[in-house]
Amino acid sequence: MITLRYFASLRETIGHSVAQINIFEPHTVLSLWRLANPTLALPENILTAVNMDYVSLTHPVKNGDEVAFFPPVTGG
Amino acid sequence: MITLRYFASLRETIGHSVAQINIFEPHTVLSLWRLANPTLALPENILTAVNMDYVSLTHPVKNGDEVAFFPPVTGG
Amino acid sequence: MTVKICDSAFEPFIEIEKFQHGLALQGKFGATSIFIGTMRDFNNGDDVQAMTLEHYDGMTQKQLAKIIVSAKTQWRILDCLIVHRVGEIFPNEPIMLISVWSAHRGDAFEACRYLMEELKANAPFWKLETLATNKTRWVSNSSF
Amino acid sequence: MTVKICDSAFEPFIEIEKFQHGLALQGKFGATSIFIGTMRDFNNGDDVQAMTLEHYDGMTQKQLAKIIVSAKTQWRILDCLIVHRVGEIFPNEPIMLISVWSAHRGDAFEACRYLMEELKANAPFWKLETLATNKTRWVSNSSF
């Protein structure tokens, strides 16, 4: 099972902050998004992290990972 | 009358911190030093100020000025 | 090297002084460089009445730890403290602080600036502003 | 824009907080960049037990005022505070502080660094160290 997290404006667009999904085939961050959000194209400029490290959309994911999607950060 | 001020290690070398001298001819900072300290060559790397602004050794001085001589600064 | 995430107001000078008092390196640091970010009552030409800072708990700490390790490879740092507020913040309240202690000023200044730029670029915080008009908006990175 | 010369110990965080509390620009500053110089117990490989800071009273204030004017022409500064100690100082005591308030971090960081470098180069202060051996020596600029 993979935990998906959404933050900030993307969390509002999606309507929830956490989702969980089981995968039975190899997936990347991008294909995982499509699996979890089949009717919503991934917005431009979205950042992605796997297990709290920044990764690209082609990064592989596996059950047990935490995969996060969020807009550019603005802290400080 | 011109007031001469010496600071830090130069003050110790000279043996006093303030001196006063009247000039009756045109002088520069360097010629004023020679007038005030005839037996002591101006040490290398000494900085000079007239009326609390940095100047070069060729800067003219006049009665009423405050002329200071000091080693490189090390504050902060 | 300490990172603190606070969900209520903090006093930056008290945080720094307390931390400094506990440093083992008394007499060894000649230079302290500090940056404090404070909430303004305006942004992008609009009056702002409040802000909510969201973050990715866990990833924030992981990213800040990486940034500090990276700074330590580049400059001689004796210690550093990062405190970052989350939750609802009002104008004039501190948002974050970075403080770096080192023997010499070059290391302190440069590491502090580096930590701040890396924090802005990589730490997962997001600002939701409430304007004077009661409208809310997410702050985009380009506004800074 | 305030310059203070102190002939006894000062508390940097209290100075900054008091000054900041009195700023007319509450809500306008988003960035505060601070540098604090503290006396170390070593220098150039020797243990140091005390230091006497001599300065050229009057010229110090004139030079620091010029440096601040120059910084204001280069960066958007809302306010700044410089406090510098003179007289006898012991390890771990603050020597000086520079604090710059501005709307944005670039101005605060760069102006603070500039003020510090200009102060080191142009403000007429001289350090006389008393080593652990009781020998005294004037600090040359190159040691920093």
CSV table of C-alpha atoms in Angstrom, one decimal:
chain,number,residue,atom,x,y,z
A,1,MET,CA,0.0,0.0,0.0
A,2,ILE,CA,1.2,3.5,-0.9
A,3,THR,CA,0.2,6.6,1.0
A,4,LEU,CA,-0.4,9.7,-1.2
A,5,ARG,CA,-0.3,13.1,0.4
A,6,TYR,CA,-1.4,16.4,-1.1
A,7,PHE,CA,-0.5,19.8,0.2
A,8,ALA,CA,-1.6,23.5,0.1
A,9,SER,CA,-3.6,24.5,-3.0
A,10,LEU,CA,-3.3,21.0,-4.5
A,11,ARG,CA,-4.9,19.6,-1.3
A,12,GLU,CA,-7.8,22.0,-1.8
A,13,THR,CA,-8.2,21.0,-5.5
A,14,ILE,CA,-8.1,17.3,-4.7
A,15,GLY,CA,-10.4,17.7,-1.7
A,16,HIS,CA,-8.4,15.6,0.7
A,17,SER,CA,-4.9,15.5,2.1
A,18,VAL,CA,-4.2,11.7,2.3
A,19,ALA,CA,-5.2,8.7,0.2
A,20,GLN,CA,-4.0,5.1,0.2
A,21,ILE,CA,-3.7,2.8,-2.7
A,22,ASN,CA,-2.4,-0.7,-3.4
A,23,ILE,CA,-0.4,-1.3,-6.6
A,24,PHE,CA,0.1,-4.6,-8.3
A,25,GLU,CA,2.3,-3.5,-11.2
A,26,PRO,CA,5.4,-1.3,-11.5
A,27,HIS,CA,4.5,2.4,-11.2
A,28,THR,CA,6.2,5.7,-11.4
A,29,VAL,CA,5.2,8.9,-9.5
A,30,LEU,CA,3.3,10.0,-12.6
A,31,SER,CA,1.5,6.8,-13.3
A,32,LEU,CA,0.6,6.6,-9.6
A,33,TRP,CA,-1.0,10.1,-9.9
A,34,ARG,CA,-3.0,8.9,-12.9
A,35,LEU,CA,-4.1,5.8,-11.1
A,36,ALA,CA,-5.2,7.8,-8.0
A,37,ASN,CA,-6.7,10.8,-9.9
A,38,PRO,CA,-8.0,9.4,-13.3
A,39,THR,CA,-10.1,12.4,-14.1
A,40,LEU,CA,-7.5,15.1,-13.2
A,41,ALA,CA,-4.4,16.0,-15.2
A,42,LEU,CA,-1.3,16.6,-13.0
A,43,PRO,CA,-1.1,20.4,-12.7
A,44,GLU,CA,2.0,22.1,-14.1
A,45,ASN,CA,4.8,23.0,-11.7
A,46,ILE,CA,3.8,20.4,-9.1
A,47,LEU,CA,6.7,19.1,-7.0
A,48,THR,CA,6.8,15.4,-6.0
A,49,ALA,CA,8.5,13.6,-3.1
A,50,VAL,CA,8.9,9.9,-2.3
A,51,ASN,CA,9.6,9.2,1.4
A,52,MET,CA,10.2,12.9,2.0
A,53,ASP,CA,12.9,13.3,-0.7
A,54,TYR,CA,12.3,15.3,-3.8
A,55,VAL,CA,12.1,13.1,-6.9
A,56,SER,CA,11.2,13.5,-10.6
A,57,LEU,CA,7.9,12.2,-12.1
A,58,THR,CA,9.6,9.2,-13.6
A,59,HIS,CA,10.8,8.0,-10.2
A,60,PRO,CA,9.6,4.4,-9.4
A,61,VAL,CA,7.3,3.8,-6.5
A,62,LYS,CA,6.5,0.7,-4.5
A,63,ASN,CA,4.1,-0.4,-1.8
A,64,GLY,CA,5.2,1.0,1.5
A,65,ASP,CA,6.2,4.4,0.0
A,66,GLU,CA,4.8,7.7,1.0
A,67,VAL,CA,4.3,9.8,-2.2
A,68,ALA,CA,3.6,13.5,-1.9
A,69,PHE,CA,2.4,16.1,-4.4
A,70,PHE,CA,2.5,19.8,-3.8
A,71,PRO,CA,2.9,23.3,-5.3
A,72,PRO,CA,6.2,25.2,-5.1
A,73,VAL,CA,7.1,26.0,-1.5
A,74,THR,CA,6.9,29.5,0.0
A,75,GLY,CA,8.2,29.2,3.5
A,76,GLY,CA,10.5,31.5,5.4
B,1,MET,CA,46.9,75.9,15.8
B,2,ILE,CA,46.6,72.3,14.7
B,3,THR,CA,45.7,69.4,17.0
B,4,LEU,CA,47.6,66.2,16.3
B,5,ARG,CA,46.2,62.9,17.6
B,6,TYR,CA,47.9,59.5,17.7
B,7,PHE,CA,46.2,56.2,18.4
B,8,ALA,CA,46.9,52.6,19.4
B,9,SER,CA,50.5,51.4,18.8
B,10,LEU,CA,51.5,54.7,17.3
B,11,ARG,CA,50.4,56.5,20.4
B,12,GLU,CA,52.6,54.2,22.4
B,13,THR,CA,55.6,54.8,20.1
B,14,ILE,CA,55.1,58.6,20.2
B,15,GLY,CA,54.5,58.6,24.0
B,16,HIS,CA,51.5,60.9,24.0
B,17,SER,CA,48.0,60.9,22.4
B,18,VAL,CA,47.5,64.7,21.7
B,19,ALA,CA,49.8,67.5,20.6
B,20,GLN,CA,49.2,71.0,19.4
B,21,ILE,CA,51.3,73.0,16.9
B,22,ASN,CA,51.0,76.3,15.2
B,23,ILE,CA,52.0,76.5,11.5
B,24,PHE,CA,53.1,79.7,9.7
B,25,GLU,CA,53.6,78.2,6.2
B,26,PRO,CA,51.6,75.8,4.0
B,27,HIS,CA,51.8,72.2,5.1
B,28,THR,CA,50.6,68.8,4.1
B,29,VAL,CA,49.9,65.9,6.5
B,30,LEU,CA,53.3,64.5,5.8
B,31,SER,CA,55.2,67.8,6.3
B,32,LEU,CA,53.2,68.3,9.5
B,33,TRP,CA,54.4,64.9,10.8
B,34,ARG,CA,58.0,65.9,10.1
B,35,LEU,CA,57.5,69.2,11.9
B,36,ALA,CA,56.0,67.6,14.9
B,37,ASN,CA,58.3,64.5,15.0
B,38,PRO,CA,61.6,65.6,13.5
B,39,THR,CA,63.5,62.6,14.8
B,40,LEU,CA,61.0,59.9,13.8
B,41,ALA,CA,60.2,58.7,10.3
B,42,LEU,CA,56.5,58.1,9.6
B,43,PRO,CA,56.0,54.4,10.0
B,44,GLU,CA,54.8,52.4,7.0
B,45,ASN,CA,51.1,51.6,6.6
B,46,ILE,CA,50.0,54.5,8.9
B,47,LEU,CA,46.6,55.9,8.1
B,48,THR,CA,45.9,59.6,8.3
B,49,ALA,CA,42.7,61.7,8.9
B,50,VAL,CA,42.0,65.4,8.8
B,51,ASN,CA,38.9,66.5,10.7
B,52,MET,CA,37.9,62.8,11.0
B,53,ASP,CA,37.9,62.0,7.3
B,54,TYR,CA,40.6,59.8,5.8
B,55,VAL,CA,43.1,61.7,3.6
B,56,SER,CA,46.3,61.0,1.8
B,57,LEU,CA,49.7,62.2,3.1
B,58,THR,CA,49.7,65.0,0.5
B,59,HIS,CA,46.5,66.5,1.8
B,60,PRO,CA,46.9,70.2,2.9
B,61,VAL,CA,46.4,71.1,6.6
B,62,LYS,CA,45.7,74.5,8.1
B,63,ASN,CA,45.4,75.9,11.6
B,64,GLY,CA,42.2,74.8,13.2
B,65,ASP,CA,42.4,71.3,11.7
B,66,GLU,CA,42.5,68.1,13.7
B,67,VAL,CA,45.0,65.7,12.2
B,68,ALA,CA,45.2,62.1,13.3
B,69,PHE,CA,47.8,59.4,12.7
B,70,PHE,CA,47.0,55.7,13.4
B,71,PRO,CA,47.7,52.1,12.4
B,72,PRO,CA,45.2,50.1,10.3
B,73,VAL,CA,41.9,49.6,12.2
B,74,THR,CA,40.8,46.3,13.7
B,75,GLY,CA,37.4,46.8,15.2
B,76,GLY,CA,34.3,44.6,15.0
C,1,MET,CA,22.5,21.8,15.2
C,2,THR,CA,18.9,22.2,16.2
C,3,VAL,CA,15.7,22.5,14.2
C,4,LYS,CA,12.4,23.5,15.9
C,5,ILE,CA,8.9,23.7,14.4
C,6,CYS,CA,6.6,25.8,16.6
C,7,ASP,CA,2.8,25.9,16.2
C,8,SER,CA,2.5,29.0,18.4
C,9,ALA,CA,4.2,32.4,18.7
C,10,PHE,CA,7.9,32.4,19.6
C,11,GLU,CA,10.3,35.1,20.8
C,12,PRO,CA,13.3,35.0,18.5
C,13,PHE,CA,15.7,36.7,20.8
C,14,ILE,CA,14.8,34.6,23.7
C,15,GLU,CA,15.2,31.4,21.6
C,16,ILE,CA,18.6,32.5,20.4
C,17,GLU,CA,19.9,33.7,23.8
C,18,LYS,CA,18.8,30.5,25.5
C,19,PHE,CA,20.4,28.3,22.8
C,20,GLN,CA,23.6,30.4,22.9
C,21,HIS,CA,23.7,30.1,26.6
C,22,GLY,CA,23.7,26.3,26.3
C,23,LEU,CA,26.4,26.1,23.7
C,24,ALA,CA,29.5,24.1,24.8
C,25,LEU,CA,31.7,26.4,22.8
C,26,GLN,CA,31.7,29.5,25.0
C,27,GLY,CA,34.7,31.7,24.1
C,28,LYS,CA,35.1,29.9,20.7
C,29,PHE,CA,32.6,31.7,18.6
C,30,GLY,CA,33.5,35.2,17.3
C,31,ALA,CA,30.7,35.6,14.8
C,32,THR,CA,27.0,35.1,15.0
C,33,SER,CA,24.9,35.7,11.9
C,34,ILE,CA,21.1,35.8,12.4
C,35,PHE,CA,18.2,36.1,10.0
C,36,ILE,CA,14.6,36.6,11.3
C,37,GLY,CA,11.6,36.6,9.0
C,38,THR,CA,8.7,38.6,10.2
C,39,MET,CA,5.1,38.7,8.8
C,40,ARG,CA,4.4,41.9,7.0
C,41,ASP,CA,1.0,43.5,6.8
C,42,PHE,CA,1.3,43.8,3.0
C,43,ASN,CA,2.3,41.6,0.1
C,44,ASN,CA,2.2,42.1,-3.7
C,45,GLY,CA,0.4,45.4,-3.2
C,46,ASP,CA,-2.4,44.1,-0.9
C,47,ASP,CA,-3.0,44.5,2.8
C,48,VAL,CA,-2.8,41.2,4.6
C,49,GLN,CA,-4.5,40.5,7.9
C,50,ALA,CA,-3.3,37.0,8.6
C,51,MET,CA,-1.5,34.0,7.2
C,52,THR,CA,-1.7,30.3,7.7
C,53,LEU,CA,1.6,28.4,7.3
C,54,GLU,CA,1.1,24.8,6.2
C,55,HIS,CA,4.0,22.3,6.2
C,56,TYR,CA,4.7,18.7,5.5
C,57,ASP,CA,5.6,17.4,8.9
C,58,GLY,CA,8.5,15.1,8.8
C,59,MET,CA,9.7,16.2,5.4
C,60,THR,CA,10.4,19.7,6.8
C,61,GLN,CA,12.7,18.2,9.4
C,62,LYS,CA,14.3,15.9,6.9
C,63,GLN,CA,15.0,18.6,4.4
C,64,LEU,CA,16.3,21.1,6.9
C,65,ALA,CA,18.7,18.4,8.3
C,66,LYS,CA,20.0,17.9,4.8
C,67,ILE,CA,20.5,21.6,4.2
C,68,ILE,CA,22.4,21.9,7.5
C,69,VAL,CA,24.7,18.9,6.6
C,70,SER,CA,25.3,20.6,3.2
C,71,ALA,CA,26.2,23.9,4.9
C,72,LYS,CA,28.6,22.2,7.3
C,73,THR,CA,30.5,20.7,4.3
C,74,GLN,CA,31.0,24.2,2.9
C,75,TRP,CA,31.7,26.4,5.9
C,76,ARG,CA,33.2,26.1,9.4
C,77,ILE,CA,30.1,26.2,11.6
C,78,LEU,CA,30.3,25.7,15.3
C,79,ASP,CA,26.5,25.4,15.7
C,80,CYS,CA,23.2,26.6,14.2
C,81,LEU,CA,19.6,27.0,15.2
C,82,ILE,CA,16.6,27.1,13.0
C,83,VAL,CA,13.1,27.8,14.4
C,84,HIS,CA,10.1,27.9,12.0
C,85,ARG,CA,6.5,28.8,12.9
C,86,VAL,CA,3.5,26.9,11.4
C,87,GLY,CA,-0.2,27.6,11.8
C,88,GLU,CA,-2.0,30.9,11.9
C,89,ILE,CA,0.3,34.0,12.1
C,90,PHE,CA,-0.5,37.7,12.3
C,91,PRO,CA,1.4,40.7,11.0
C,92,ASN,CA,4.5,41.6,13.0
C,93,GLU,CA,4.9,38.1,14.4
C,94,PRO,CA,8.1,36.2,13.7
C,95,ILE,CA,7.8,33.5,11.1
C,96,MET,CA,11.3,31.9,11.3
C,97,LEU,CA,14.8,32.4,12.5
C,98,ILE,CA,18.2,31.1,11.4
C,99,SER,CA,21.2,31.7,13.7
C,100,VAL,CA,24.8,30.5,12.9
C,101,TRP,CA,27.7,30.6,15.2
C,102,SER,CA,31.3,30.4,13.9
C,103,ALA,CA,34.8,31.6,14.8
C,104,HIS,CA,35.0,34.0,11.8
C,105,ARG,CA,32.4,36.3,10.2
C,106,GLY,CA,32.7,35.0,6.6
C,107,ASP,CA,31.6,31.5,7.6
C,108,ALA,CA,28.7,32.8,9.7
C,109,PHE,CA,27.4,35.3,7.1
C,110,GLU,CA,27.7,32.9,4.1
C,111,ALA,CA,26.2,29.9,5.9
C,112,CYS,CA,23.3,31.9,7.2
C,113,ARG,CA,22.5,33.2,3.8
C,114,TYR,CA,22.8,29.8,2.2
C,115,LEU,CA,20.6,28.1,4.9
C,116,MET,CA,17.9,30.8,4.2
C,117,GLU,CA,18.0,30.4,0.4
C,118,GLU,CA,17.9,26.6,0.7
C,119,LEU,CA,15.1,26.8,3.2
C,120,LYS,CA,13.0,29.0,0.9
C,121,ALA,CA,13.7,26.7,-2.1
C,122,ASN,CA,13.4,23.3,-0.5
C,123,ALA,CA,11.6,23.2,2.9
C,124,PRO,CA,8.0,22.2,2.4
C,125,PHE,CA,6.1,25.2,3.7
C,126,TRP,CA,3.2,27.0,2.1
C,127,LYS,CA,1.6,30.4,2.9
C,128,LEU,CA,-2.1,31.0,2.7
C,129,GLU,CA,-2.8,34.7,3.1
C,130,THR,CA,-6.0,36.2,4.3
C,131,LEU,CA,-6.2,39.7,2.8
C,132,ALA,CA,-7.8,42.7,4.4
C,133,THR,CA,-10.8,42.1,2.2
C,134,ASN,CA,-11.2,38.6,3.8
C,135,LYS,CA,-10.3,36.9,0.5
C,136,THR,CA,-7.7,34.1,0.9
C,137,ARG,CA,-4.9,33.2,-1.6
C,138,TRP,CA,-1.9,30.9,-1.7
C,139,VAL,CA,1.3,32.8,-2.0
C,140,SER,CA,3.3,31.8,-5.1
C,141,ASN,CA,7.0,31.6,-4.8
C,142,SER,CA,7.6,34.5,-7.2
C,143,SER,CA,6.2,37.0,-4.8
C,144,PHE,CA,9.5,37.1,-2.7
D,1,MET,CA,19.4,54.7,11.9
D,2,THR,CA,21.2,54.6,15.3
D,3,VAL,CA,24.8,54.2,16.3
D,4,LYS,CA,25.7,53.6,19.9
D,5,ILE,CA,29.2,53.4,21.5
D,6,CYS,CA,29.2,51.6,24.8
D,7,ASP,CA,32.0,51.7,27.4
D,8,SER,CA,30.5,48.8,29.4
D,9,ALA,CA,29.0,45.4,28.7
D,10,PHE,CA,25.8,45.3,26.6
D,11,GLU,CA,23.2,42.7,26.0
D,12,PRO,CA,22.8,42.4,22.2
D,13,PHE,CA,19.4,40.7,22.1
D,14,ILE,CA,17.9,43.2,24.6
D,15,GLU,CA,19.4,46.1,22.5
D,16,ILE,CA,17.9,44.8,19.3
D,17,GLU,CA,14.5,43.9,20.8
D,18,LYS,CA,14.1,47.3,22.5
D,19,PHE,CA,15.1,49.1,19.3
D,20,GLN,CA,12.8,47.0,17.2
D,21,HIS,CA,9.9,47.6,19.6
D,22,GLY,CA,10.4,51.3,19.0
D,23,LEU,CA,10.4,51.1,15.2
D,24,ALA,CA,7.6,53.1,13.6
D,25,LEU,CA,7.4,50.5,10.8
D,26,GLN,CA,5.6,47.7,12.6
D,27,GLY,CA,4.2,45.3,10.0
D,28,LYS,CA,6.5,46.7,7.3
D,29,PHE,CA,9.6,44.8,7.9
D,30,GLY,CA,9.8,41.2,6.7
D,31,ALA,CA,13.5,40.7,7.1
D,32,THR,CA,16.0,41.3,9.9
D,33,SER,CA,19.6,40.5,9.3
D,34,ILE,CA,21.8,40.6,12.4
D,35,PHE,CA,25.5,40.2,13.0
D,36,ILE,CA,27.1,39.9,16.4
D,37,GLY,CA,30.8,39.9,17.1
D,38,THR,CA,31.8,38.2,20.3
D,39,MET,CA,35.2,38.1,21.9
D,40,ARG,CA,37.0,34.7,21.5
D,41,ASP,CA,39.4,33.3,24.0
D,42,PHE,CA,41.9,32.6,21.3
D,43,ASN,CA,43.4,34.5,18.3
D,44,ASN,CA,46.2,33.6,15.9
D,45,GLY,CA,46.9,30.4,17.8
D,46,ASP,CA,47.3,32.1,21.3
D,47,ASP,CA,45.0,32.0,24.3
D,48,VAL,CA,43.6,35.5,25.0
D,49,GLN,CA,42.5,36.6,28.5
D,50,ALA,CA,41.3,40.1,27.8
D,51,MET,CA,41.2,42.9,25.2
D,52,THR,CA,41.1,46.6,25.3
D,53,LEU,CA,39.3,48.3,22.4
D,54,GLU,CA,40.5,51.8,21.7
D,55,HIS,CA,38.7,54.1,19.3
D,56,TYR,CA,38.8,57.7,17.9
D,57,ASP,CA,35.8,59.2,19.6
D,58,GLY,CA,34.0,61.4,17.1
D,59,MET,CA,35.6,59.9,14.0
D,60,THR,CA,34.0,56.6,14.8
D,61,GLN,CA,30.5,58.2,14.8
D,62,LYS,CA,31.3,60.2,11.6
D,63,GLN,CA,32.6,57.1,9.7
D,64,LEU,CA,29.7,54.9,10.8
D,65,ALA,CA,27.2,57.6,9.7
D,66,LYS,CA,28.9,57.7,6.3
D,67,ILE,CA,28.8,54.0,5.9
D,68,ILE,CA,25.1,53.9,6.8
D,69,VAL,CA,24.4,56.6,4.2
D,70,SER,CA,26.3,54.7,1.6
D,71,ALA,CA,24.3,51.5,2.5
D,72,LYS,CA,21.0,53.4,2.1
D,73,THR,CA,21.9,54.4,-1.4
D,74,GLN,CA,22.5,50.8,-2.4
D,75,TRP,CA,19.7,48.8,-0.6
D,76,ARG,CA,16.2,49.5,0.7
D,77,ILE,CA,16.7,49.7,4.4
D,78,LEU,CA,13.9,50.5,6.8
D,79,ASP,CA,16.2,51.0,9.8
D,80,CYS,CA,19.5,49.9,11.2
D,81,LEU,CA,21.2,49.7,14.6
D,82,ILE,CA,24.9,49.6,15.2
D,83,VAL,CA,26.2,49.1,18.8
D,84,HIS,CA,30.0,48.9,19.4
D,85,ARG,CA,31.8,48.3,22.7
D,86,VAL,CA,35.0,50.1,23.7
D,87,GLY,CA,37.3,49.7,26.7
D,88,GLU,CA,38.2,46.4,28.4
D,89,ILE,CA,36.4,43.3,27.2
D,90,PHE,CA,36.6,39.7,28.3
D,91,PRO,CA,36.1,36.4,26.4
D,92,ASN,CA,32.5,35.6,25.5
D,93,GLU,CA,31.4,39.3,25.8
D,94,PRO,CA,29.8,40.9,22.8
D,95,ILE,CA,32.0,43.4,21.0
D,96,MET,CA,29.5,44.8,18.5
D,97,LEU,CA,26.2,44.2,16.7
D,98,ILE,CA,24.7,45.3,13.4
D,99,SER,CA,21.0,44.9,12.8
D,100,VAL,CA,19.2,45.8,9.6
D,101,TRP,CA,15.5,45.8,9.0
D,102,SER,CA,14.0,45.8,5.5
D,103,ALA,CA,10.9,44.5,3.7
D,104,HIS,CA,12.8,41.8,1.8
D,105,ARG,CA,15.7,39.5,2.7
D,106,GLY,CA,18.1,40.4,0.0
D,107,ASP,CA,18.3,44.0,1.1
D,108,ALA,CA,18.7,43.0,4.8
D,109,PHE,CA,21.4,40.3,4.2
D,110,GLU,CA,23.5,42.4,1.8
D,111,ALA,CA,23.3,45.7,3.7
D,112,CYS,CA,24.3,43.9,7.0
D,113,ARG,CA,27.3,42.3,5.3
D,114,TYR,CA,28.3,45.5,3.7
D,115,LEU,CA,28.0,47.5,6.9
D,116,MET,CA,30.2,44.9,8.7
D,117,GLU,CA,32.9,44.9,6.0
D,118,GLU,CA,33.0,48.7,5.9
D,119,LEU,CA,33.1,48.9,9.7
D,120,LYS,CA,36.1,46.5,9.8
D,121,ALA,CA,37.8,48.5,7.1
D,122,ASN,CA,37.0,52.1,8.1
D,123,ALA,CA,35.8,52.6,11.6
D,124,PRO,CA,38.7,53.7,13.8
D,125,PHE,CA,38.9,50.9,16.4
D,126,TRP,CA,42.0,49.1,17.6
D,127,LYS,CA,42.3,45.9,19.6
D,128,LEU,CA,45.0,45.4,22.2
D,129,GLU,CA,45.0,41.8,23.4
D,130,THR,CA,46.3,40.5,26.7
D,131,LEU,CA,47.4,37.0,26.2
D,132,ALA,CA,47.1,34.2,28.8
D,133,THR,CA,50.9,34.8,29.3
D,134,ASN,CA,50.1,38.4,30.4
D,135,LYS,CA,51.9,39.7,27.3
D,136,THR,CA,50.0,42.4,25.4
D,137,ARG,CA,49.9,42.9,21.6
D,138,TRP,CA,48.1,45.1,19.2
D,139,VAL,CA,46.0,43.0,16.8
D,140,SER,CA,46.9,43.6,13.1
D,141,ASN,CA,44.1,43.7,10.6
D,142,SER,CA,45.3,40.6,8.8
D,143,SER,CA,44.4,38.3,11.7
D,144,PHE,CA,40.7,38.4,10.8
